[in-house]
Coordinates of C-alpha atoms (C1' of nucleotides) in Angstrom, one line a residue:
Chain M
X128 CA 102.3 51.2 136.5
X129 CA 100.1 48.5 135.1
X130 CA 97.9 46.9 137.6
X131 CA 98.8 43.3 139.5
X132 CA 96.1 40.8 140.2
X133 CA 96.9 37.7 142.4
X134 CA 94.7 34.4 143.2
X135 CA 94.9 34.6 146.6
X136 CA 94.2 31.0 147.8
X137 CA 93.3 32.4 151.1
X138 CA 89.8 34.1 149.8
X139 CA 89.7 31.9 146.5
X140 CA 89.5 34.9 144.3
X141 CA 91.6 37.2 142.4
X142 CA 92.0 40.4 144.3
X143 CA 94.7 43.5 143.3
X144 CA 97.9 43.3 144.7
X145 CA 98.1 45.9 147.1
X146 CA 101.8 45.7 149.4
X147 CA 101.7 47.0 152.8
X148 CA 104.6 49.1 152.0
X149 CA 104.5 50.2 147.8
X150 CA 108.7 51.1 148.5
X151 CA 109.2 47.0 149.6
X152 CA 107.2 44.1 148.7
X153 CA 108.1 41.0 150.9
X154 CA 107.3 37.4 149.9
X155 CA 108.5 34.3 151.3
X156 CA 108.4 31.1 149.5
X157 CA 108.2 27.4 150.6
X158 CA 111.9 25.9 149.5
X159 CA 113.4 22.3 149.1
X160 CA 114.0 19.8 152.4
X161 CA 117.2 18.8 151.5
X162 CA 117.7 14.9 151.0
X163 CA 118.1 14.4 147.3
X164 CA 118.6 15.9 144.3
X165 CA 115.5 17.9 142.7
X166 CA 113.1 16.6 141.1
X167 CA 111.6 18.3 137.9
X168 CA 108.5 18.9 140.4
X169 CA 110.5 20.8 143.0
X170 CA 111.4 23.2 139.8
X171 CA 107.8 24.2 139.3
X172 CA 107.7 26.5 142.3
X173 CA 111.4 27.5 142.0
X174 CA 110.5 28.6 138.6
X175 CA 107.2 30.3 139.1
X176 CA 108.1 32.2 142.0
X177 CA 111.3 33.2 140.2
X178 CA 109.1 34.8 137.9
X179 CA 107.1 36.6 139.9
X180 CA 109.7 38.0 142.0
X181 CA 111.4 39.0 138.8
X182 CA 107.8 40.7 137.7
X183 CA 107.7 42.4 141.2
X184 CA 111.2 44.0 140.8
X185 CA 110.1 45.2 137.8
X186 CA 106.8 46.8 139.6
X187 CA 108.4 48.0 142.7
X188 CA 111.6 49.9 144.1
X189 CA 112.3 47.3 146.4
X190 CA 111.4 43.3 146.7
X191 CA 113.0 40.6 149.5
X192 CA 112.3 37.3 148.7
X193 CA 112.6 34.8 150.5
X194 CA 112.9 31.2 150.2
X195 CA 113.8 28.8 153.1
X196 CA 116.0 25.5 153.3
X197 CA 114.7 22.9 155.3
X198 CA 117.9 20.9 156.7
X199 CA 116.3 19.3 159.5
X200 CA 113.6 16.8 158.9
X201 CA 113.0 13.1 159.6
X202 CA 113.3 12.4 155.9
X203 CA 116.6 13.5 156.2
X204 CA 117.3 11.7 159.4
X205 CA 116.1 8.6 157.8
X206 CA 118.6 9.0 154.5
X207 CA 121.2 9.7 156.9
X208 CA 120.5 5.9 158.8
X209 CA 120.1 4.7 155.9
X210 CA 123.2 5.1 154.0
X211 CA 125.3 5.8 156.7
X212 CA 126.6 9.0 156.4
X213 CA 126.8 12.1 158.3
X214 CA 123.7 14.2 158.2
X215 CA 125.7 17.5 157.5
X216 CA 127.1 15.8 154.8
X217 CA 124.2 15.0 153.1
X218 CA 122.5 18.6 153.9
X219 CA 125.3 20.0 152.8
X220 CA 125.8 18.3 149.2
X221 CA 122.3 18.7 148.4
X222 CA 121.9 22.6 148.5
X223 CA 124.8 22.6 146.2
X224 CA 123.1 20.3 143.7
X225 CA 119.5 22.6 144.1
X226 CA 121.0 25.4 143.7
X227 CA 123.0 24.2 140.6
X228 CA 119.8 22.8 139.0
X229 CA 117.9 26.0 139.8
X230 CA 120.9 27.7 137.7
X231 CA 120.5 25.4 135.0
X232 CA 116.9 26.9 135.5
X233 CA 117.8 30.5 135.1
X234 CA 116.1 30.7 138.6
X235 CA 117.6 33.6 140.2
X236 CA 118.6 33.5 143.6
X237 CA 116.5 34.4 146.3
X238 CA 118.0 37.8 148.6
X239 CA 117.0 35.9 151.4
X240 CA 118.3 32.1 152.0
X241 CA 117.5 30.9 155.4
X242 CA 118.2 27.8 156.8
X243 CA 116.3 26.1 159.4
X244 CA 119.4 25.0 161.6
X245 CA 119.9 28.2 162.1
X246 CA 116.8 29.8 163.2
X247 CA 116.6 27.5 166.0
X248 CA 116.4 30.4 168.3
X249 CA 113.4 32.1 166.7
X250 CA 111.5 28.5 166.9
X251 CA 112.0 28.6 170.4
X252 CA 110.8 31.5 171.0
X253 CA 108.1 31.3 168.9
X254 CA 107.1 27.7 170.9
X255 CA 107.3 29.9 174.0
X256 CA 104.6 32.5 172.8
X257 CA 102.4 30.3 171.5
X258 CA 102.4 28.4 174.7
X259 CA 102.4 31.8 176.9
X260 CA 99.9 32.6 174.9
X261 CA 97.9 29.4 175.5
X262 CA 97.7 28.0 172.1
X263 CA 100.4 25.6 172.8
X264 CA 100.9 23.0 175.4
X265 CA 104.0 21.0 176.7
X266 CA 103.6 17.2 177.5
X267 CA 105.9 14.2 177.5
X268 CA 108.7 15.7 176.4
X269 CA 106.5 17.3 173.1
X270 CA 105.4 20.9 172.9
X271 CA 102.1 20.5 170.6
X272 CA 99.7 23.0 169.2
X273 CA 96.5 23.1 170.4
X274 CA 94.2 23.1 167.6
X275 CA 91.3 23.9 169.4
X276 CA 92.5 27.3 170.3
X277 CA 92.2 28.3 167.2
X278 CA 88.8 29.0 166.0
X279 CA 90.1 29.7 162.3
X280 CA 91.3 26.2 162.1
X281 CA 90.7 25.3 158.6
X282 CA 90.2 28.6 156.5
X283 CA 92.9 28.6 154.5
X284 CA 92.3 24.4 153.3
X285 CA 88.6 25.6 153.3
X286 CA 88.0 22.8 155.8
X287 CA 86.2 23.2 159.4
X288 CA 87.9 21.2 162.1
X289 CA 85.6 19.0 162.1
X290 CA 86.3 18.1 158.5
X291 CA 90.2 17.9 159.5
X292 CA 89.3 15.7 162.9
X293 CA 86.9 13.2 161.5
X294 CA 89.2 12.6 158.0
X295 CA 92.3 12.0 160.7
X296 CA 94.0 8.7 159.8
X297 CA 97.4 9.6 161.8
X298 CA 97.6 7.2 164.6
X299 CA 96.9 9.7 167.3
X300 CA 99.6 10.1 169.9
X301 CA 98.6 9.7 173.4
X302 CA 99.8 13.0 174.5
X303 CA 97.4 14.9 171.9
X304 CA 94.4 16.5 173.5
X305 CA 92.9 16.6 170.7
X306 CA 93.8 14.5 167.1
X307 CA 94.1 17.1 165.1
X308 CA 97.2 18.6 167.4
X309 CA 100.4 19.2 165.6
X310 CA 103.7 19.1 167.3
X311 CA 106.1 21.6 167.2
X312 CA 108.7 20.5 169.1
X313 CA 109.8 17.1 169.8
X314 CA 112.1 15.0 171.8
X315 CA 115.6 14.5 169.9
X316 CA 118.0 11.1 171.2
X317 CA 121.4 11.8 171.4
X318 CA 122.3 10.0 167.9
X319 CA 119.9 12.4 165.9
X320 CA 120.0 16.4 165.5
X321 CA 119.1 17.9 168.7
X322 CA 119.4 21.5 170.7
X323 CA 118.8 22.8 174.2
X324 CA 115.4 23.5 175.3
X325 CA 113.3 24.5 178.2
X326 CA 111.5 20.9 177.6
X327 CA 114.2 19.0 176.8
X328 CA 117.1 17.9 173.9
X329 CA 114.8 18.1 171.2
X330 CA 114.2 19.2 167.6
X331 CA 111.1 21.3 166.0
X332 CA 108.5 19.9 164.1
X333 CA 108.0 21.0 160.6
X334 CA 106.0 23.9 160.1
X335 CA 107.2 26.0 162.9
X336 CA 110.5 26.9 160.8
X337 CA 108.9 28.8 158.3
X338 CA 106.5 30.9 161.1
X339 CA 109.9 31.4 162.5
X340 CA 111.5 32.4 159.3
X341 CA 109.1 34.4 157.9
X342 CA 108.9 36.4 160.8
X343 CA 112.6 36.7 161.4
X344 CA 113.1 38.3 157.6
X345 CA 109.7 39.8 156.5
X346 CA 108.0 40.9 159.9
X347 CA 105.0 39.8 161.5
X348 CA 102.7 40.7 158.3
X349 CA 104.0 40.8 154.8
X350 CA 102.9 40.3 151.5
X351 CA 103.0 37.3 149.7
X352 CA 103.3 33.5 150.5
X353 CA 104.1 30.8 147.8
X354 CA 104.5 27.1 147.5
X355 CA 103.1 24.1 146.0
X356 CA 99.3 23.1 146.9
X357 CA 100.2 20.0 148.2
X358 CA 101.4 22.1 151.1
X359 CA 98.1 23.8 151.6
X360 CA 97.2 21.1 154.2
X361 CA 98.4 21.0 156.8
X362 CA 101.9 22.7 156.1
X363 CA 100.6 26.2 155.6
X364 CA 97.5 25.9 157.8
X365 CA 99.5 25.1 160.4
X366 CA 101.8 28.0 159.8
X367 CA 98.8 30.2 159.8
X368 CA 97.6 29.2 162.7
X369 CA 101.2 29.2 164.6
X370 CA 101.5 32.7 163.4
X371 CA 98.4 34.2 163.6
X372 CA 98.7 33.1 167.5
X373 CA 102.0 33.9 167.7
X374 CA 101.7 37.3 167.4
X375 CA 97.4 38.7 167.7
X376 CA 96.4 41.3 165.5
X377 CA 99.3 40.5 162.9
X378 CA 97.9 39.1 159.4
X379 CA 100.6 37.0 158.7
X380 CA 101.1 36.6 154.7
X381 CA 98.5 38.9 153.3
X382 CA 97.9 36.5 150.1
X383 CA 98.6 32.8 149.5
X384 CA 99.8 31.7 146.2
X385 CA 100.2 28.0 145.4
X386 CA 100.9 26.3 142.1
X387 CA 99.4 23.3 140.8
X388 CA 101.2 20.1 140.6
X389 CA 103.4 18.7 137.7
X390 CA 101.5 15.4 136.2
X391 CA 103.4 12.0 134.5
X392 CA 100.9 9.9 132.7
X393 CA 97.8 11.2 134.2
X394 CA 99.1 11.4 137.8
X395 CA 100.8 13.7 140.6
X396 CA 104.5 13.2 140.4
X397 CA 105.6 12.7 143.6
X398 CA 108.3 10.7 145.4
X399 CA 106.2 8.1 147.4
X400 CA 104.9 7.1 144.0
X401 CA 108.2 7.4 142.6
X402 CA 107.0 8.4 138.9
X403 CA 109.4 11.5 139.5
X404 CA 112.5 12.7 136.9
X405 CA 115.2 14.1 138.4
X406 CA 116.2 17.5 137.0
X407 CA 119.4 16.1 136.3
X408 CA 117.7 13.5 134.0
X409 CA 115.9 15.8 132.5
X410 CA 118.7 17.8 132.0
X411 CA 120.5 15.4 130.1
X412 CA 117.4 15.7 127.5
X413 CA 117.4 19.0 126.8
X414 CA 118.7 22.5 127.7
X415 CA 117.6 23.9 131.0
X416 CA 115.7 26.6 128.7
X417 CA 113.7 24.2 127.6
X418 CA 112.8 22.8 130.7
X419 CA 111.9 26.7 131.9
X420 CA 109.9 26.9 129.0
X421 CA 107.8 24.0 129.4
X422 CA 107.1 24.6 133.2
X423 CA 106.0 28.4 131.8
X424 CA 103.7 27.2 129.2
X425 CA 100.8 26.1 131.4
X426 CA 99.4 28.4 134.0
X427 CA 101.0 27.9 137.4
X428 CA 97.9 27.5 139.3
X429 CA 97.0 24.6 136.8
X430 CA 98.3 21.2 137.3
X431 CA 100.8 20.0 133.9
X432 CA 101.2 16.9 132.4
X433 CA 105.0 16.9 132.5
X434 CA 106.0 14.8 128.9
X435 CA 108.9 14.6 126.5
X436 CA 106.7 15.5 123.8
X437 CA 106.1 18.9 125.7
X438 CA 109.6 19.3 126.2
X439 CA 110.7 18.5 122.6
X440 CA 108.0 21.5 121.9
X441 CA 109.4 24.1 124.2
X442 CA 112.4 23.3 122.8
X443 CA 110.9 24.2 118.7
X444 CA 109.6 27.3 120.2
X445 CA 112.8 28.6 122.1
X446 CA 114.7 27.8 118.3
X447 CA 112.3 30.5 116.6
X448 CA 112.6 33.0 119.4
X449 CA 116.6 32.6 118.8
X450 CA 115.8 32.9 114.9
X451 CA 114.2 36.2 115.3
X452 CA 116.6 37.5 118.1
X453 CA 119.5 36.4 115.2
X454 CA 117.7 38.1 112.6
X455 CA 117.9 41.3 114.3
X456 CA 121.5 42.2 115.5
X457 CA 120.4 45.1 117.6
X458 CA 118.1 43.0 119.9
X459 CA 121.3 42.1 122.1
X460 CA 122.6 45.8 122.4
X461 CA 123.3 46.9 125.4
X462 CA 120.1 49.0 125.9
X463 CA 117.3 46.9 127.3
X464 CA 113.9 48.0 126.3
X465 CA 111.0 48.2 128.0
X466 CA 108.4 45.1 128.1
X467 CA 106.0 45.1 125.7
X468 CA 102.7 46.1 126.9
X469 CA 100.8 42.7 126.1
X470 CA 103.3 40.5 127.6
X471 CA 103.5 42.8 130.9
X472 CA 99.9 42.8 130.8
X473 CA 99.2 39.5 131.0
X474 CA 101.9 38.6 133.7
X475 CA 100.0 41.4 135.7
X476 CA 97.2 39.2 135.2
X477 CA 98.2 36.7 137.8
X478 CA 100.7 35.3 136.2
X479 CA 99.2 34.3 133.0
X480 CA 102.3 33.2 131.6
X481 CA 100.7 31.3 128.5
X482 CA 99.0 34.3 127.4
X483 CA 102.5 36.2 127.9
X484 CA 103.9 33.7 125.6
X485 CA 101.5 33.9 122.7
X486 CA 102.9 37.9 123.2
X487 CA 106.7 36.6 122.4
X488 CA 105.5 35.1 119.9
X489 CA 103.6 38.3 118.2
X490 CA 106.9 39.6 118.5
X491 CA 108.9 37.0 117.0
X492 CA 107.1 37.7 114.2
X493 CA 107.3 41.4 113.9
X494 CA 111.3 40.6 114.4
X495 CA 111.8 38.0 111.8
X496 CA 110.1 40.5 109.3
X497 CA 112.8 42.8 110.3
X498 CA 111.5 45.1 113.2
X499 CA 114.5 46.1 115.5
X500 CA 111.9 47.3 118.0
X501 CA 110.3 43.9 118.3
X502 CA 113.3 42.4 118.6
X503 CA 114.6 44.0 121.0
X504 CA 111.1 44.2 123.1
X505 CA 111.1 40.0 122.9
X506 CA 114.6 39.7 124.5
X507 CA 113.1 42.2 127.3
X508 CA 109.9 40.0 127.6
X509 CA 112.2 36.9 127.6
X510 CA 114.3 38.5 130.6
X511 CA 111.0 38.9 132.6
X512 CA 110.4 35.1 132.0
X513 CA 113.7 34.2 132.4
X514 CA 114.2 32.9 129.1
X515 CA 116.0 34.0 125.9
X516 CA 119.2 36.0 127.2
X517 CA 121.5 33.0 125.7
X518 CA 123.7 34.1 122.5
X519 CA 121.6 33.1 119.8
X520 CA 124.5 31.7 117.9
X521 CA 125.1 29.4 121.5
X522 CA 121.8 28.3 121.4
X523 CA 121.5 27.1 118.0
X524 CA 125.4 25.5 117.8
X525 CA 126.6 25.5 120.9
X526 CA 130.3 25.5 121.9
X527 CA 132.3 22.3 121.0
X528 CA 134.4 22.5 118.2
X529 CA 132.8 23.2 115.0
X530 CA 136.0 22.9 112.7
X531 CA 135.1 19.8 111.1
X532 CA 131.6 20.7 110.7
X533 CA 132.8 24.1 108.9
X534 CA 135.4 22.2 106.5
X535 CA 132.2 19.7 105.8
X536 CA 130.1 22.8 104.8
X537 CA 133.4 24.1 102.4
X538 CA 133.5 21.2 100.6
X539 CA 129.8 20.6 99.7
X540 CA 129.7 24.7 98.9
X541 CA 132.4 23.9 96.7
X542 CA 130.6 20.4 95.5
X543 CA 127.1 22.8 94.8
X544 CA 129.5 25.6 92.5
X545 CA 130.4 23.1 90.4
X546 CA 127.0 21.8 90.2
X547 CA 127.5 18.5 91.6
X548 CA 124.6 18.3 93.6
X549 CA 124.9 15.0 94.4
X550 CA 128.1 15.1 96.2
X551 CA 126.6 18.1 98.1
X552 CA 123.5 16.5 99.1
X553 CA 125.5 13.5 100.3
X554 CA 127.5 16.1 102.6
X555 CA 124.1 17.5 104.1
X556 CA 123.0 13.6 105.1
X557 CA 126.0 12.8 106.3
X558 CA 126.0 16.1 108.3
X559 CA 122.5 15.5 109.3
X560 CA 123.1 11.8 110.1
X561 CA 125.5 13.7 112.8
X562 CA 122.8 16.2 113.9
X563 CA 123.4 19.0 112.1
X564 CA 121.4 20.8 110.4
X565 CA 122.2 23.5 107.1
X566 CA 120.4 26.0 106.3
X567 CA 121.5 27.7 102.9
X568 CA 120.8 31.7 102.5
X569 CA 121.6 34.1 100.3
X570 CA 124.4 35.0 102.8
X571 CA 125.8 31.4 102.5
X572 CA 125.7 28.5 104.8
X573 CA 124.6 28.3 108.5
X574 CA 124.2 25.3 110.7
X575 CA 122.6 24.5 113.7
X576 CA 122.2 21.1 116.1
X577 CA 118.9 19.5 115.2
X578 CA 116.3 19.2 118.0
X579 CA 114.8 16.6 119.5
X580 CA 112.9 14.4 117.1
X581 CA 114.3 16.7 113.9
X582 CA 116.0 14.9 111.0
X583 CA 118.3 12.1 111.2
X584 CA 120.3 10.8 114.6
X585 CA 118.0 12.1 116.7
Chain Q
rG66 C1' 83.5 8.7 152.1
rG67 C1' 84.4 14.3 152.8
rU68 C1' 86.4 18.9 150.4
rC69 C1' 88.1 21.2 146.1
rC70 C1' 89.7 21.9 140.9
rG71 C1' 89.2 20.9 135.9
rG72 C1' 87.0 18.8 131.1
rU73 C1' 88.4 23.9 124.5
rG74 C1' 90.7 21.6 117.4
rG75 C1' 95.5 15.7 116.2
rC76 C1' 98.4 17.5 120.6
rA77 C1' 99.7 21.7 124.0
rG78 C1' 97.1 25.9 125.9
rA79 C1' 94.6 31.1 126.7
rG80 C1' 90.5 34.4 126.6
rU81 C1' 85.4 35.6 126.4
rG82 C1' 77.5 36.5 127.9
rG83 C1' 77.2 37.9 121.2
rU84 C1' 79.6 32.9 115.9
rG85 C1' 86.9 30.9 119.8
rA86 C1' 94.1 33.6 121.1
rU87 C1' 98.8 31.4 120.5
rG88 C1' 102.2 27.3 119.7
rC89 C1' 103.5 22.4 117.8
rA90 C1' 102.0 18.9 114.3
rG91 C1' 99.4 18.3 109.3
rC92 C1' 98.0 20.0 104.3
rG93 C1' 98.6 23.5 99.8
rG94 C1' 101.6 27.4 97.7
rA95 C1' 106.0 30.9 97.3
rC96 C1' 111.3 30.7 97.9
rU97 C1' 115.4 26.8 97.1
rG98 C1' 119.3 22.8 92.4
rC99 C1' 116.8 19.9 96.3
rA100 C1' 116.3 20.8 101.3
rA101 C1' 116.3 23.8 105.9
rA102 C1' 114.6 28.4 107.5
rU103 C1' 111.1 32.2 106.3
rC104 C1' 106.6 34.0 104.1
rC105 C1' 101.3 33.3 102.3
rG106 C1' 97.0 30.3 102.7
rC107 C1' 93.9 26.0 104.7
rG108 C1' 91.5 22.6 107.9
rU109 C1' 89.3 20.5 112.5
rA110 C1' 87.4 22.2 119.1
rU111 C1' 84.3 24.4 123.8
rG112 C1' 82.4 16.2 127.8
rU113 C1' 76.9 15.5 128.4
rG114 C1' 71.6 16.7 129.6
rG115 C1' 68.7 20.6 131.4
rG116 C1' 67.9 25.9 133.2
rU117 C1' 68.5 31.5 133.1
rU118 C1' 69.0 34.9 128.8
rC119 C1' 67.3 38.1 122.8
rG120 C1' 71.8 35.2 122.8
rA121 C1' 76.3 30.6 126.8
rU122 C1' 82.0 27.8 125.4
rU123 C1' 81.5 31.6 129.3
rC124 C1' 76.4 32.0 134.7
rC125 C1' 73.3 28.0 137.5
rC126 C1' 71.8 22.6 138.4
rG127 C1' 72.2 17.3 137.3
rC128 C1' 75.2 13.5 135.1
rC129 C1' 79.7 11.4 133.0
rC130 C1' 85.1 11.6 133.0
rG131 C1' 89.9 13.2 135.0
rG132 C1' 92.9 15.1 138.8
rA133 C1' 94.3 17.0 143.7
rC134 C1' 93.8 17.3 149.1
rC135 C1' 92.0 14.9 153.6
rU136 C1' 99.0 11.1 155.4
rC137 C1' 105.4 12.6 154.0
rC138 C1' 105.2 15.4 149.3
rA139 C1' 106.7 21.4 145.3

RNA sequence: GGUCCGGUGGCAGAGUGGUGAUGCAGCGGACUGCAAAUCCGCGUAUGUGGGUUCGAUUCCCGCCCGGACCUCCA
């Protein structure tokens, strides 16, 4: 078994990947906070993780991953007042539009989808722990953590407490001992989402759910914890610290992996700047292959200048992987062979999924020159990435009706037998002028849709 | 202001203490009626100034530039 190696944010260096239990690797994953539909950033972890987990299943008997829903949150309170409509309903709509987009995404479900609604239980009894425990502390109507109970404050955003006090600008509650307190529970009125507690009607703050799921599903110590870096601080040093005092002695997640931000003209996409695409939009651009691709082709710990150039690109590449995969029928028989050495090696590599790329591509060439093996070895490789399991034929022409196109190509292949090249080559612009590209082989005529930026009409 | 990360050819993007992958684009050639695809070949890069070293793009320091976090954010 070829060896793993993580960046483990926790200890900023790259350290083998050794599971507490070799038969079942456990990770749990930051998910969305449902209150609109995706943004192309909110894919970047979907997709990452997606890959690892698929890498893991491929290293290991048996994997659970886990990746949360956040349905209860002030943003989505807010949306609620907002446009008037019912919470639920807005909750509700929005996980069937992620998980759609994440389809779209070939991101593969997680085995494990909680939801925070309905984990209030665990929250509660975590809150009651922590404040048993006296890291926690109940006043006006709040439960808040107590910061200062917690010497390790601060190691995983490689910050002392100081740091995190004295670069406070929150307006500091009156009911915080200390600024840097966090709440974990919080009073609810009747009109917003509330449940039953021993200090109140109330809701939980926002990074006690995922302490609280995490340790529902994976234990008090597992294995692996993802998200995006912008969660670093405070989300997941707060969930450290909930956990680590939650239950003493227990490591919580063993190695913390976090992926760099996606970037639109020079600067972190993000909805308070609103400089974000929706996937949706970007859906409507180019396949969701594509959009894979392009989120695969930087490293995931390295932030990426999202563009339409890049994705016009992804989209050239994916067209030769097809090519080769058409050129060798066998490649899609039903025998799936094993990943190619360089491309498993450099996913092993934590995550190096550029380097794993420039593998495929190796083995696009080997293909095109006619080697079965390769062929068959890239559509392997592709299924670790998640990418290339489409029919070639799909890819390249899609399913709408191709009669007309076919009785277009007839007549100019009649037009180029009787040597009037002129009629034939005003068949191919017309065609093109419609997106569609010929091709002419010794085998006769293929066509394919143009992409992005290729030929005429696009 | 504090903390951290990064600056590689036209663009994207890896690796490496010993003259720098891969892709896209470009150029030349083969193939083609012409194209497309494919194949062959070509070109250009390690921000900057020092230091360590036989030797640095790779390690260390300064500087410049870019970005992130410190507040909701993937």
């Amino acid at each position: 078994m070829p060896e793993l190696v993580l960046h483990n944010s926790l200890t900023r260096r790259r350290e083998r990947f050794v599971p507490l239990d070799p038969e079942h690797v456990r990770m749990y994953v930051c998910g969305p906070t449902v209150y609109d539909v995706p943004h192309i950033g909110n894919a970047r972890p979907a997709v990452v993780f997606d890959v690892l987990a698929r890498l893991l299943r491929s290293l290991y008997p048996r994997v659970t991953y886990v990746r949360n829903i956040t349905d209860v949150d002030d943003k989505i309170n807010a949306r609620a007042a907002e446009r008037g409509e019912p919470i639920g309903a807005i909750t509700a709509r929005t996980i069937v539009d992620y998980h759609a987009d994440m389809a779209q995404l070939n991101v593969l479900p997680p085995d494990i989808e909680p939801r925070a609604t309905a984990h209030i239980i665990e929250m509660l009894t975590l809150i009651e722990r922590l404040i048993a425990n006296g890291h926690a502390y109940a006043a006006d109507r709040h439960v808040l953590f107590a910061v200062s109970s917690f010497p390790q404050y601060g190691r995983l955003s490689g910050r002392s407490p100081d740091e995190l006090l004295a670069g406070a600008r929150v307006e500091v509650a009156p009911y915080k001992r200390d600024p840097g307190d966090f709440v974990l529970w919080k009073p609810s009125p009747p009109d917003l989402p509330g449940w039953d507690s021993p200090w109140g009607r109330g809701r939980p703050g926002w990074h006690i759910e995922c302490s609280a799921m995490a340790w529902r599903y994976l234990g008090e110590t597992f294995d692996i914890h993802g998200g995006g870096s912008d969660l670093i601080f405070p989300h997941h040093e707060n969930e450290c610290a909930q956990s680590f005092c939650a239950f003493p002695g227990a490591q919580f997640a063993r190695v913390w992996l976090h992926n760099g931000m996606l970037r639109v003209g020079g600067e972190k996409m993000s909805k308070s700047l609103g400089n974000f695409s929706t996937v949706r939009d970007v859906l409507a651009e180019a396949p969701g292959e594509a959009v894979r691709l392009l989120l695969l082709r930087g490293h995931y710990r390295a932030e990426l200048d999202f563009t339409a150039a890049g994705l016009a690109e992804s989209r050239r590449e994916l067209d030769r992987f097809y090519r080769a995969l058409d050129r060798v029928p066998a490649a899609a028989g039903p025998m799936p062979a094993p990943v190619p050495v360089p491309v498993m090696a450099a996913l092993c590599d934590d995550l190096n999924t550029p380097l794993a790329l420039a593998g495929l591509h190796a083995l696009a060439d080997a293909a095109l020159a006619g080697d079965a093996q390769a062929a068959a070895g890239l559509r392997s490789a592709g299924a670790l990435l998640g990418l290339l399991q489409a029919d070639p034929a799909a890819w390249f022409r899609g399913a709408g009706d191709a009669g007309a196109i076919k009785a277009a190509i007839a007549e100019r292949q009649a037009a180029r037998r009787e040597r009037d090249f002129a009629r034939a080559d005003a068949i191919r612009a017309t065609l093109a002028g419609q997106g569609v590209v010929l091709e002419d082989g010794p085998a006769g005529t293929t066509w394919r849709r143009a992409s992005t930026g290729e030929g005429a009409g696009q």
